[in-house]
XYZ file of C-alpha atoms in Angstrom:
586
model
C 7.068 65.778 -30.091
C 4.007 63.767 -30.225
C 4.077 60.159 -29.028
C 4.195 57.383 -31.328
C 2.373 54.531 -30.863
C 3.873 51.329 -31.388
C 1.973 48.769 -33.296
C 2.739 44.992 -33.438
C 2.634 43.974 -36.880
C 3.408 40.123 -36.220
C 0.856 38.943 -33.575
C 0.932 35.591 -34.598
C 4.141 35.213 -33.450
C 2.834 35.162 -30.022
C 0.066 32.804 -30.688
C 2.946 30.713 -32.145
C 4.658 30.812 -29.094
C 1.666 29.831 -26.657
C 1.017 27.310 -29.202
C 4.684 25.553 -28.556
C 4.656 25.710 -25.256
C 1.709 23.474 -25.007
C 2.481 21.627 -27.724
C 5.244 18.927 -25.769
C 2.642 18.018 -22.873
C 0.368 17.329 -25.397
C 2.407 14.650 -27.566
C 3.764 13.169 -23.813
C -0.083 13.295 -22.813
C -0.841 11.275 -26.531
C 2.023 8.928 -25.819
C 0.553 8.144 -22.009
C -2.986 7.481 -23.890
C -1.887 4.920 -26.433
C 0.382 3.383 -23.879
C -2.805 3.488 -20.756
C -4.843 2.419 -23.551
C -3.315 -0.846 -24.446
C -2.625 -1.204 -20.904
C -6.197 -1.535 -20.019
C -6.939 -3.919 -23.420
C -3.802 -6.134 -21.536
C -5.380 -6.105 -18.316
C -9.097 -7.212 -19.753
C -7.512 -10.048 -21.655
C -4.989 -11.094 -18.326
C -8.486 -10.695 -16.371
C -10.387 -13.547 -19.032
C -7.313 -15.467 -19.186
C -6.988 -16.304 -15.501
C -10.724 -16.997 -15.086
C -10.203 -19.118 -17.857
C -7.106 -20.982 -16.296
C -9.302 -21.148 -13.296
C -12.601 -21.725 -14.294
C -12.236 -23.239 -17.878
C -14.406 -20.611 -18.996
C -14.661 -16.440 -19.525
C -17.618 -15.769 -19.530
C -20.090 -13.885 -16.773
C -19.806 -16.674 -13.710
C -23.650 -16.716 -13.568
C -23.410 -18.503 -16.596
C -21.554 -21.370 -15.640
C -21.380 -21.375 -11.882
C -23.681 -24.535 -11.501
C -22.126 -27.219 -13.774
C -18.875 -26.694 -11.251
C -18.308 -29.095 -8.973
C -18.346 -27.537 -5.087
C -14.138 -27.538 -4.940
C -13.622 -25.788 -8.139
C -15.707 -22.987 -6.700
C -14.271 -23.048 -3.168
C -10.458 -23.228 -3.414
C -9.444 -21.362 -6.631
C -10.064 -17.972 -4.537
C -7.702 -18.960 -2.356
C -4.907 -19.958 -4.531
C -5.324 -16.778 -6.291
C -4.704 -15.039 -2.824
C -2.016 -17.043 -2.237
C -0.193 -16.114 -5.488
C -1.523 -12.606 -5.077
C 0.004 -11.914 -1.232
C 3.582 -13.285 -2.462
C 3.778 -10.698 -5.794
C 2.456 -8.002 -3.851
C 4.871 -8.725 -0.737
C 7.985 -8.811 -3.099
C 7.230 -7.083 -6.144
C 5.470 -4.109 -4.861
C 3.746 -3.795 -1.118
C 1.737 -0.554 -2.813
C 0.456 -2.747 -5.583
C -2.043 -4.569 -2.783
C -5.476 -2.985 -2.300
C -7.807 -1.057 -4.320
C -4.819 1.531 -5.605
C -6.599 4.851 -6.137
C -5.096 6.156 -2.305
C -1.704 5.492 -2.783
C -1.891 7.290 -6.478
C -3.382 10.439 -4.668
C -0.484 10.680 -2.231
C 2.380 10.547 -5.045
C 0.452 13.290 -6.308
C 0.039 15.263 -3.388
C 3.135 14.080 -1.556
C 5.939 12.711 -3.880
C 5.082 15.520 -6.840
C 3.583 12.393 -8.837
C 6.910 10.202 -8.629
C 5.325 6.052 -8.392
C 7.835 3.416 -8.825
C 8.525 2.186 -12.578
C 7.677 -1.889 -11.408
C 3.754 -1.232 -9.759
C 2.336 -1.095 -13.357
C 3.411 -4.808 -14.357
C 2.522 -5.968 -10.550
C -0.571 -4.231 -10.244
C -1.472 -6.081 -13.980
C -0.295 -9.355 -12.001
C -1.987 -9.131 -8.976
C -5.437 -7.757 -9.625
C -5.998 -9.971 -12.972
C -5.003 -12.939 -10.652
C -7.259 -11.339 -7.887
C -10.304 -10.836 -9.843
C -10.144 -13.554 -12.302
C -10.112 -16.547 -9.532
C -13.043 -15.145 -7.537
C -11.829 -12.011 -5.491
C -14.744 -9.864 -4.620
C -13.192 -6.896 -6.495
C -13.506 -4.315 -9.435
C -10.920 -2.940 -11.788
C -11.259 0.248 -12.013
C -8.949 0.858 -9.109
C -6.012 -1.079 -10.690
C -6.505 0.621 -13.654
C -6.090 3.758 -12.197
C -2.509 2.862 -10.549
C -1.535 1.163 -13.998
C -2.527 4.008 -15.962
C -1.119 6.367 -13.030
C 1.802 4.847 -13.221
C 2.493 4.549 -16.876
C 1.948 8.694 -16.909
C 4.425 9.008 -13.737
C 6.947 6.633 -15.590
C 6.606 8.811 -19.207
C 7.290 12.013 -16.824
C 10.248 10.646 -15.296
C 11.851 9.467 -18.328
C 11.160 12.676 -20.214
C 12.197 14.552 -16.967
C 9.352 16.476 -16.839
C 9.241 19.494 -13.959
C 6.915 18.550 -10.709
C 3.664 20.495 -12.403
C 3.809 18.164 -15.624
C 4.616 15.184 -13.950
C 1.499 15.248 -12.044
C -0.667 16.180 -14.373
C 0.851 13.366 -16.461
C -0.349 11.026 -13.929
C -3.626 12.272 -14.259
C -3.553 11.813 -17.905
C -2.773 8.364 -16.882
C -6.076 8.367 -14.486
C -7.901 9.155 -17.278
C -7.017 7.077 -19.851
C -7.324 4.113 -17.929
C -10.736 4.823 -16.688
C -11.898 5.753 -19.955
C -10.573 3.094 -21.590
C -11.938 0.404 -19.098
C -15.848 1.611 -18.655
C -15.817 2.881 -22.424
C -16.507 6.592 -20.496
C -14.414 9.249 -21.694
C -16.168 12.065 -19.860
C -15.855 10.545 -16.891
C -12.269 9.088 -17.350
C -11.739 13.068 -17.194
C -13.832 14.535 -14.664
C -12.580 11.567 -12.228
C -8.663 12.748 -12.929
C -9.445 16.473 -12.533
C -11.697 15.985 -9.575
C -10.251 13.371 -7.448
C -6.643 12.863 -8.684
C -5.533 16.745 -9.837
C -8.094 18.612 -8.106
C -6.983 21.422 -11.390
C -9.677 22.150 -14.189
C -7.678 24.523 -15.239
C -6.885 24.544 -19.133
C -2.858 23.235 -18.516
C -4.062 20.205 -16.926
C -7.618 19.940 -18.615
C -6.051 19.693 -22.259
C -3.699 17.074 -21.776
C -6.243 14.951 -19.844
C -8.829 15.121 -22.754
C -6.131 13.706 -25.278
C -5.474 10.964 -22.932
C -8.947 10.028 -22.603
C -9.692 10.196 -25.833
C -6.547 8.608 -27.431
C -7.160 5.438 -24.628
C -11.016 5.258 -25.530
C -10.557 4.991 -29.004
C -8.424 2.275 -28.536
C -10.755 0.650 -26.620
C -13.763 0.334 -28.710
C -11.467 -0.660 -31.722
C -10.743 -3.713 -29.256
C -14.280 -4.512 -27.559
C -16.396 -2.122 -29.598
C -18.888 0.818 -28.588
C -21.628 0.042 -26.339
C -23.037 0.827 -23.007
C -21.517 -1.490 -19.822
C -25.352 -2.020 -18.819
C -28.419 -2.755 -20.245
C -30.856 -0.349 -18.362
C -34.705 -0.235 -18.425
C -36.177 2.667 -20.333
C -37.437 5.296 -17.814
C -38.957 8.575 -18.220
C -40.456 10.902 -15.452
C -44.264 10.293 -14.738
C -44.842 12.910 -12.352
C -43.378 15.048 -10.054
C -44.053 12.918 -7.017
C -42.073 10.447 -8.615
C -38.843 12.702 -8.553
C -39.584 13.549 -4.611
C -38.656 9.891 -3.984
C -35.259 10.066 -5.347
C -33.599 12.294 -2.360
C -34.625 9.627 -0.092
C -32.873 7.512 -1.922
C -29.742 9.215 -1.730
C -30.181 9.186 2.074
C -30.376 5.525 1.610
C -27.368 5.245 -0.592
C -25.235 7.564 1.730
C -26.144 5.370 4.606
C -24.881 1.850 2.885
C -21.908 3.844 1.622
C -20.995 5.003 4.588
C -21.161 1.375 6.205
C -19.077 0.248 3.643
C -16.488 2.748 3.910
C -16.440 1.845 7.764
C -16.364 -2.097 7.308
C -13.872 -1.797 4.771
C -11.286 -0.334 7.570
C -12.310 -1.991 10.560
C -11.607 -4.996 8.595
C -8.461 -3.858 7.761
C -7.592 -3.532 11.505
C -9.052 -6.948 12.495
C -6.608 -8.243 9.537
C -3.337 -6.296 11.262
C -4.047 -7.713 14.193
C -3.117 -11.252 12.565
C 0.211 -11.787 12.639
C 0.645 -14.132 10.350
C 2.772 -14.375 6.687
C 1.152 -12.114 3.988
C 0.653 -15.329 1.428
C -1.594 -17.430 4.223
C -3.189 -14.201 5.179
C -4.439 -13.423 1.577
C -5.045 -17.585 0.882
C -7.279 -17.789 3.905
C -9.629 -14.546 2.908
C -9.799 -16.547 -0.570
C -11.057 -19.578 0.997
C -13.820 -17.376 3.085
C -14.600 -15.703 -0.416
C -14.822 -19.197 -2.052
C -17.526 -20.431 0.669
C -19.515 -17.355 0.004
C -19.675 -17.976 -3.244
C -21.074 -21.459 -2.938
C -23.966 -20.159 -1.820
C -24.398 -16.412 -3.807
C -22.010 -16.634 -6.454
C -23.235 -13.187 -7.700
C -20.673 -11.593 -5.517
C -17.319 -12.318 -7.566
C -15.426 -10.194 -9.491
C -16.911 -6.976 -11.189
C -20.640 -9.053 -10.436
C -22.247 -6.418 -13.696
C -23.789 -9.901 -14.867
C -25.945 -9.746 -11.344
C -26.351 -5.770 -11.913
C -27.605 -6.632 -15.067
C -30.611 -8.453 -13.629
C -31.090 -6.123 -10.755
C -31.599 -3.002 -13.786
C -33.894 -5.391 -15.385
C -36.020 -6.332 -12.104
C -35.195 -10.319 -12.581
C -34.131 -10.750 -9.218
C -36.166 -11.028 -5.440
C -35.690 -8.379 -3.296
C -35.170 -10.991 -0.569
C -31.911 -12.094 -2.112
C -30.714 -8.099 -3.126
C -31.211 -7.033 0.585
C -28.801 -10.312 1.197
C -26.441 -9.722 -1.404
C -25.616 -5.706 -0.329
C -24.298 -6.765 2.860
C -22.701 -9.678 1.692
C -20.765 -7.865 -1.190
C -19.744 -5.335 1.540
C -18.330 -8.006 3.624
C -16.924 -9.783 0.593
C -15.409 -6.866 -0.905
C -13.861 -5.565 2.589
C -12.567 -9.470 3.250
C -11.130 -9.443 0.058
C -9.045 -6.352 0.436
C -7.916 -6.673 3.958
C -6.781 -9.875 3.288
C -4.017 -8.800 1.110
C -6.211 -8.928 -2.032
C -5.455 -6.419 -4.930
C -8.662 -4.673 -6.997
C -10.633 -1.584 -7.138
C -13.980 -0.408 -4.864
C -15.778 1.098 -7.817
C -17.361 -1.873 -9.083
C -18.454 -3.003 -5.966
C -20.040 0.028 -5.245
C -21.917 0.093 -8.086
C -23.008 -3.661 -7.365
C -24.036 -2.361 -3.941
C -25.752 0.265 -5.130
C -28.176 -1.922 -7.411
C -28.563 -4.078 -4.681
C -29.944 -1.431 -2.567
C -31.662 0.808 -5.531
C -33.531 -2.386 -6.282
C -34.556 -3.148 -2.225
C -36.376 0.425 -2.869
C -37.526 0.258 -6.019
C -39.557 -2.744 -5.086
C -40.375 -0.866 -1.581
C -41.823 2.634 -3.624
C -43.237 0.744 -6.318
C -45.457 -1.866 -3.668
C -46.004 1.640 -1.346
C -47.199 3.365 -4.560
C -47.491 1.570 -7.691
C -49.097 4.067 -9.829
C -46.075 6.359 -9.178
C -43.461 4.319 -9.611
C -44.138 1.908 -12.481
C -40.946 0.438 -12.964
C -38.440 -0.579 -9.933
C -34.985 -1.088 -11.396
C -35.047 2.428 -12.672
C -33.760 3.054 -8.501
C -31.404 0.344 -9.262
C -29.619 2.079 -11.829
C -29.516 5.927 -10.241
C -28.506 4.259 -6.963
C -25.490 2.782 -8.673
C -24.469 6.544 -9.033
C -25.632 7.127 -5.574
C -23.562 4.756 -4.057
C -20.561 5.930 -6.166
C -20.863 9.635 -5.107
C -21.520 8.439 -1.280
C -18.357 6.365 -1.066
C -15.320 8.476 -3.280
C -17.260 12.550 -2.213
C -17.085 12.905 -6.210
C -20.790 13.704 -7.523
C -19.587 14.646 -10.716
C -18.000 11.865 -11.711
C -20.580 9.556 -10.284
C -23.709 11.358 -12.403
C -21.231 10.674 -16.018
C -20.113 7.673 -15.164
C -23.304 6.428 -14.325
C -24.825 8.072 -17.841
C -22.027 6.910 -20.411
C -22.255 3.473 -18.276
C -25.760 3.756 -19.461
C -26.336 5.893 -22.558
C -29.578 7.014 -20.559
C -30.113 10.398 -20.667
C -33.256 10.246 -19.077
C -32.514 9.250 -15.823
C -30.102 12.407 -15.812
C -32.546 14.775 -13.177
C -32.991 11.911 -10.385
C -29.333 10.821 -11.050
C -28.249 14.155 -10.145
C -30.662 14.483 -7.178
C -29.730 11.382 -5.458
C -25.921 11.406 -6.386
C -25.911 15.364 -4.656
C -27.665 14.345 -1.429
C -25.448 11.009 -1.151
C -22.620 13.095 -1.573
C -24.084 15.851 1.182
C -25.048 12.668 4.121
C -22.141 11.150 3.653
C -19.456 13.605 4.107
C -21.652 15.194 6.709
C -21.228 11.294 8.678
C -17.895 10.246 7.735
C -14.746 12.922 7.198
C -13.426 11.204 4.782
C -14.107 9.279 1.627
C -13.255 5.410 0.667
C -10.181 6.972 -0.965
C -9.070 9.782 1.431
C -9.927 7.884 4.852
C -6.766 5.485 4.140
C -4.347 8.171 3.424
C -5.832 9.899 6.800
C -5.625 7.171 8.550
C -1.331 7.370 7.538
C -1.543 10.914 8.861
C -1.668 12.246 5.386
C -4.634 14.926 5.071
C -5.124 16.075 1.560
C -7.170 18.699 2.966
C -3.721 20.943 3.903
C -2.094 23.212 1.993
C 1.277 22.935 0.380
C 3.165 24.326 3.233
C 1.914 20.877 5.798
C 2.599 18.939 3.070
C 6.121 19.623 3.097
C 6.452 20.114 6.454
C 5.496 16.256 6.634
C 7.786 14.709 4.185
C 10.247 15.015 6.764
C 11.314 13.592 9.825
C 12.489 14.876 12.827
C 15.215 12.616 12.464
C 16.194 13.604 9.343
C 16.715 17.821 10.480
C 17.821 17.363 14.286
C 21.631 17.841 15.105
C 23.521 15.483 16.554
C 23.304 14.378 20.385
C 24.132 18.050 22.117
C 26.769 17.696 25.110
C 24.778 16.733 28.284
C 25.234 17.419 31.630
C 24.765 15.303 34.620
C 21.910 15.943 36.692
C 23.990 16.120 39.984
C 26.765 18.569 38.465
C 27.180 21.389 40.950
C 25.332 24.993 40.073
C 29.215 26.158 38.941
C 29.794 23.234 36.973
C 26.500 24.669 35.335
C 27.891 28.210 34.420
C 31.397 27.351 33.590
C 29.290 24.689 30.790
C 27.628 27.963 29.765
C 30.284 30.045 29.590
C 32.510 27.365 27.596
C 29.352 25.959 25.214
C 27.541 29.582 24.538
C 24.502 27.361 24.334
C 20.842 28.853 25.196
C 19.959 25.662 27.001
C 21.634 22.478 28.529
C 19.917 18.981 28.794
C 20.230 17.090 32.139
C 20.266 13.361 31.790
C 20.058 10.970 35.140
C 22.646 7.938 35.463
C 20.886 6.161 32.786
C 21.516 8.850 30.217
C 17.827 9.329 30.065
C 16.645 13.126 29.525
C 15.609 13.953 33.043
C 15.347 18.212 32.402
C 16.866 21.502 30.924
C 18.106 24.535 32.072
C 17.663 27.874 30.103
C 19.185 31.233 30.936
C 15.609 31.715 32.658
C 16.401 29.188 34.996
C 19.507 30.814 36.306
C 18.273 34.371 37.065
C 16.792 33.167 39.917
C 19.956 31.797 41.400
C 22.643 34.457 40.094
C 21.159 36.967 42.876
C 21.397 34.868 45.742
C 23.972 34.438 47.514
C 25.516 30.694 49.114
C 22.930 28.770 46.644
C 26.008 27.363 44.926
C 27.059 25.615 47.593
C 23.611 23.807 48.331
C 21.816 23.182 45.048
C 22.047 21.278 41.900
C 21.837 21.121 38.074
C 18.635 19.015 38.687
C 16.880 21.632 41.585
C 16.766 24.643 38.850
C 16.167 22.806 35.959
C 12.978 22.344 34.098
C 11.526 18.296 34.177
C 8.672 19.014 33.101
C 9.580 18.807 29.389
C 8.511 18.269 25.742
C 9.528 16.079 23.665
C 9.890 14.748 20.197
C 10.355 11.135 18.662
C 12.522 10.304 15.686
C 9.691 9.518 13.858
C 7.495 12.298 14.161
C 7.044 14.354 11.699
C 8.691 18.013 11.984
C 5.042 19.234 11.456
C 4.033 17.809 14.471
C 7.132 19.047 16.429
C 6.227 22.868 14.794
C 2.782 22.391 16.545
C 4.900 21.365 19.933
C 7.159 23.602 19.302
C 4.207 26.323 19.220
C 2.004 25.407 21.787
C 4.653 25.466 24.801
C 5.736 28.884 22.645
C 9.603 27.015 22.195
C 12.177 27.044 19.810
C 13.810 23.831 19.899
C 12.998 20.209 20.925
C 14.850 17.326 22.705
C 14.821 14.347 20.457
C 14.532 10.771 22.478
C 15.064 7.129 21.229
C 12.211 4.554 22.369
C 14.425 4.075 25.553
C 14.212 7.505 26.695
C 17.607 8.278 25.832
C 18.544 11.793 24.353
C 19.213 11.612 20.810
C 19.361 14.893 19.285
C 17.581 18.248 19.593
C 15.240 19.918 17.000
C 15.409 23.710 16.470
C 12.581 25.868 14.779
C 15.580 27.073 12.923
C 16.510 24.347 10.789
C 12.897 23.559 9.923
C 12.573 26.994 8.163
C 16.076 26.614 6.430
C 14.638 23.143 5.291
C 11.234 24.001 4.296
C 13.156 26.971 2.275
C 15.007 24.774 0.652
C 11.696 22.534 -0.540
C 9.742 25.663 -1.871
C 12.911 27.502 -4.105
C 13.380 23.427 -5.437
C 10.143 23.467 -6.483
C 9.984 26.862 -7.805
C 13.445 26.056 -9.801
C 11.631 22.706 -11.132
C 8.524 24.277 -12.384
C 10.769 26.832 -13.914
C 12.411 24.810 -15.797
């Protein structure tokens, strides 16, 4: 009998079907735009507002800086600090700070989970922050308010661990697309630094986001570039050669700001001193700076602005890129809450316009106009600092609407991107999460190895014998315990060695060593140990490289604790994958 073939005469019905399963994420990803959306229009007016109750005024500082008397420049830096440290040090510690870090490791460690209250603090703190004088941007709050509106739809729709994140990341998006008028980028930024997925699950939502949060935007403050940038097109093809030295240039001032950022932050735990004076003292440093350059406050695109437009001396741009460094790192460390992305791109002006002047005096029938190195250092600096070229070369365009500048952008932003990692092993974002001991380089598996603690899988304090027991006190404790080791502690209780089954072979054959030796003589003393606080993937590496299955656990005092085994780890990390599996099944 001939086979029949069997046709399906309804294949729409599994279009249909593809169709609703994507169809929720994309209303929750809508709902996360209109909600990131607003929150960014909120966070622009909160920003005016306090510069207003500061300054009596909202407009660029530039503007107005000079008919302010000396005091009203100097202290209202530092009672925004003030203010800032306390919300920050009772609302929410993960509020203080540029933001973009701690959103990475909720995605990569807590399955995109951030706590409901950091959207309203982070609002608080950085509008306060950057509206009385802090040398910060706001793209990095924006990116934890908009993070944390997506995490906060996700956990109220109960969304499984895959969605959640990439809700997050719609969050990313939204906010940075709504705040720089860059939809493109709001997007590439999510999927390349946040997500690390361009895949079409997490790409969709994402796009609605940005979209849905940029349209909401320009209805509020209209569509037009961030920066007014000179018109540039190539002359020659020397002219392009120059560019790749100016991403070695960029790379190098990125990479000493990524470095004084940090090593400011350890000069700053070092004081130990309340959180509120901490942050009111790096305001009152930031107000004396700006006595004398008040280009550096805030977002400083009203100083960009002339840099792109070659109105400033190259005297006072060398000045001002090591002085925004310093201000921006003192301003952070301090307790102060606000993004890095600004400041890089006021950085990268700064030193795009040292070299622009530099070329164009070298060679000034190549390079007729200066600030054009201004502008695709911006981009430079960008890429150099967060490792993201792609994001850096659209930002830097939709910033701009300057298409032309597209081939050097691309050049410079690529090398940056190249120098820099090659120097530092981490970017502005990723060295603070590595400095925690949390590598976003590692696989899944790490990552749940280091969620836990060793003191959350040891057992309990294991029966311990005296170090002086008799050798027969030692084998009647392994005949009654049918335990594959024993831990000796001295009078203090401290772990002092361990016997294995190994140990005793070399006693059970001779004769009369009962009589004359101790628990302590065959035991082991030369051991390894672990902390409560380590994590269990750091006692798996132990455990490995002494080729062990189980570790003693000690307190500070040297005092047994607990014991580890290799055995519980597995059961545990078991446990974390089939969750997960069961959540994204769901």
């Amino acid at each position: 009998m001939p086979q029949q073939k069997v046709c399906n005469s309804r294949p729409w019905l599994g279009v249909s079907s593809r169709i609703n399963a994507h169809t929720p994420m994309i209303l929750f990803a809508l709902g996360v735009g209109v909600f990131a959306g607003y929150g960014s229009v909120v966070f622009r007016h909160a920003i005016d507002a306090v510069q207003v109750l500061f300054y009596q005024n909202g407009s660029d500082f530039l503007e107005f800086y000079d008919t302010l008397p000396w005091y009203a420049i100097l202290f209202p830096p530092a009672v925004g600090g003030a203010i800032v440290g306390f919300l920050t040090s009772k609302g929410a510690p993960e509020a203080k700070g540029h933001g973009v870090p701690e959103v990475m490791e909720a995605v990569a460690l807590r399955d995109g989970v951030i706590r409901k209250r950091v959207a309203a603090v982070k609002i608080a703190a950085s509008a306060i922050c950057i509206g009385s004088g802090g040398s910060v941007g706001r793209e990095g709050p924006i990116v934890q308010i908009g993070s944390s509106i997506g995490s906060t739809v996700g956990q109220l729709l109960k969304v499984n661990r895959t969605n959640q994140k990439i809700l997050v990341g719609c969050g990313a998006a939204a906010g940075i697309a709504a705040t720089f008028n860059a939809p493109v980028a709001g997007i590439i930024f999510a999927l390349e630094i946040l997500l690390g997925d361009f895949g079409f699950a997490a790409f969709s939502p994402v796009v609605i986001s940005s979209v849905t949060a940029t349209a909401i935007s320009r209805h509020y403050f209209g569509d037009f570039p961030a920066f007014i940038s000179p018109v540039y097109e190539l002359g020659s093809f020397w002219e392009l050669g120059l560019f790749p030295v100016l991403g070695v240039f960029s790379a190098l001032v990125a990479v000493l700001f990524v470095l004084t950022l940090y090593k400011m932050e350890d000069l700053s735990d070092l004081l130990d001193i309340p959180s509120v004076l901490k942050a009111a003292l790096g305001g009152l440093c930031i107000g004396g700076i700006l006595l004398m350059f008040p280009q550096i406050m805030g977002v400083g695109y009203g100083a960009i602005t002339l840099s792109l437009m070659d109105k400033m001396a190259w005297g006072t741009m060398l000045i001002l890129i090591f002085l925004k460094i310093f201000a921006t790192s003192l301003t952070i460390s301090s307790g102060g809450s606000g993004g890095i992305f600004a400041p890089s791109l006021f950085i990268g002006a700064m030193t795009g316009g040292v070299f622009g002047v530099a070329v164009h005096y070298l060679f000034p029938a190549v390079v007729p106009t200066p600030g054009v190195f201004a502008l695709v250092a911006m981009g430079g600096l960008v890429a150099g600092t967060t490792y993201a070229p792609i994001t850096a070369i659209l930002i830097i365009f939709e910033l701009t609407s300057n298409y032309h500048i597209i081939l050097p952008l691309m050049l410079t932003c690529i090398i940056s991107t190249l120098i820099a990692s090659s120097i530092s092993p981490g970017s502005i974002y990723t060295m603070k999460l590595m400095r925690r001991g949390v590598d976003l380089r590692d696989g899944m598996e790490q990552n749940i190895l280091k969620k836990y603690k060793v003191k959350d899988l040891m057992q309990p304090v294991p029966d311990a014998l005296f170090e002086g027991a008799s050798l027969k006190q030692v084998f009647e404790t392994f005949r009654m315990k049918n335990a594959p080791y024993l831990h000796l502690v001295d009078k203090k209780g401290e772990l002092s060695g361990i016997i294995s089954f190994r140990d005793l072979r070399s006693v059970l054959a001779e004769e009369y060593l009962d009589h004359l030796l101790i628990a302590k003589d065959i035991a082991t003393t030369c051991i390894e140990t672990a902390r409560g606080d380590d994590t269990v993937l750091v006692a798996l590496h132990r455990m490995a490289e002494f080729g062990i299955c189980q570790l003693p656990v000690v307190g500070v005092d040297g005092k047994l604790i607990g014991t580890l085994r290799e055995q519980d780890v597995l059961a545990a990390y078991d446990q974390s994958v089939v969750g997960m599996q069961l959540q994204d099944a769901a």
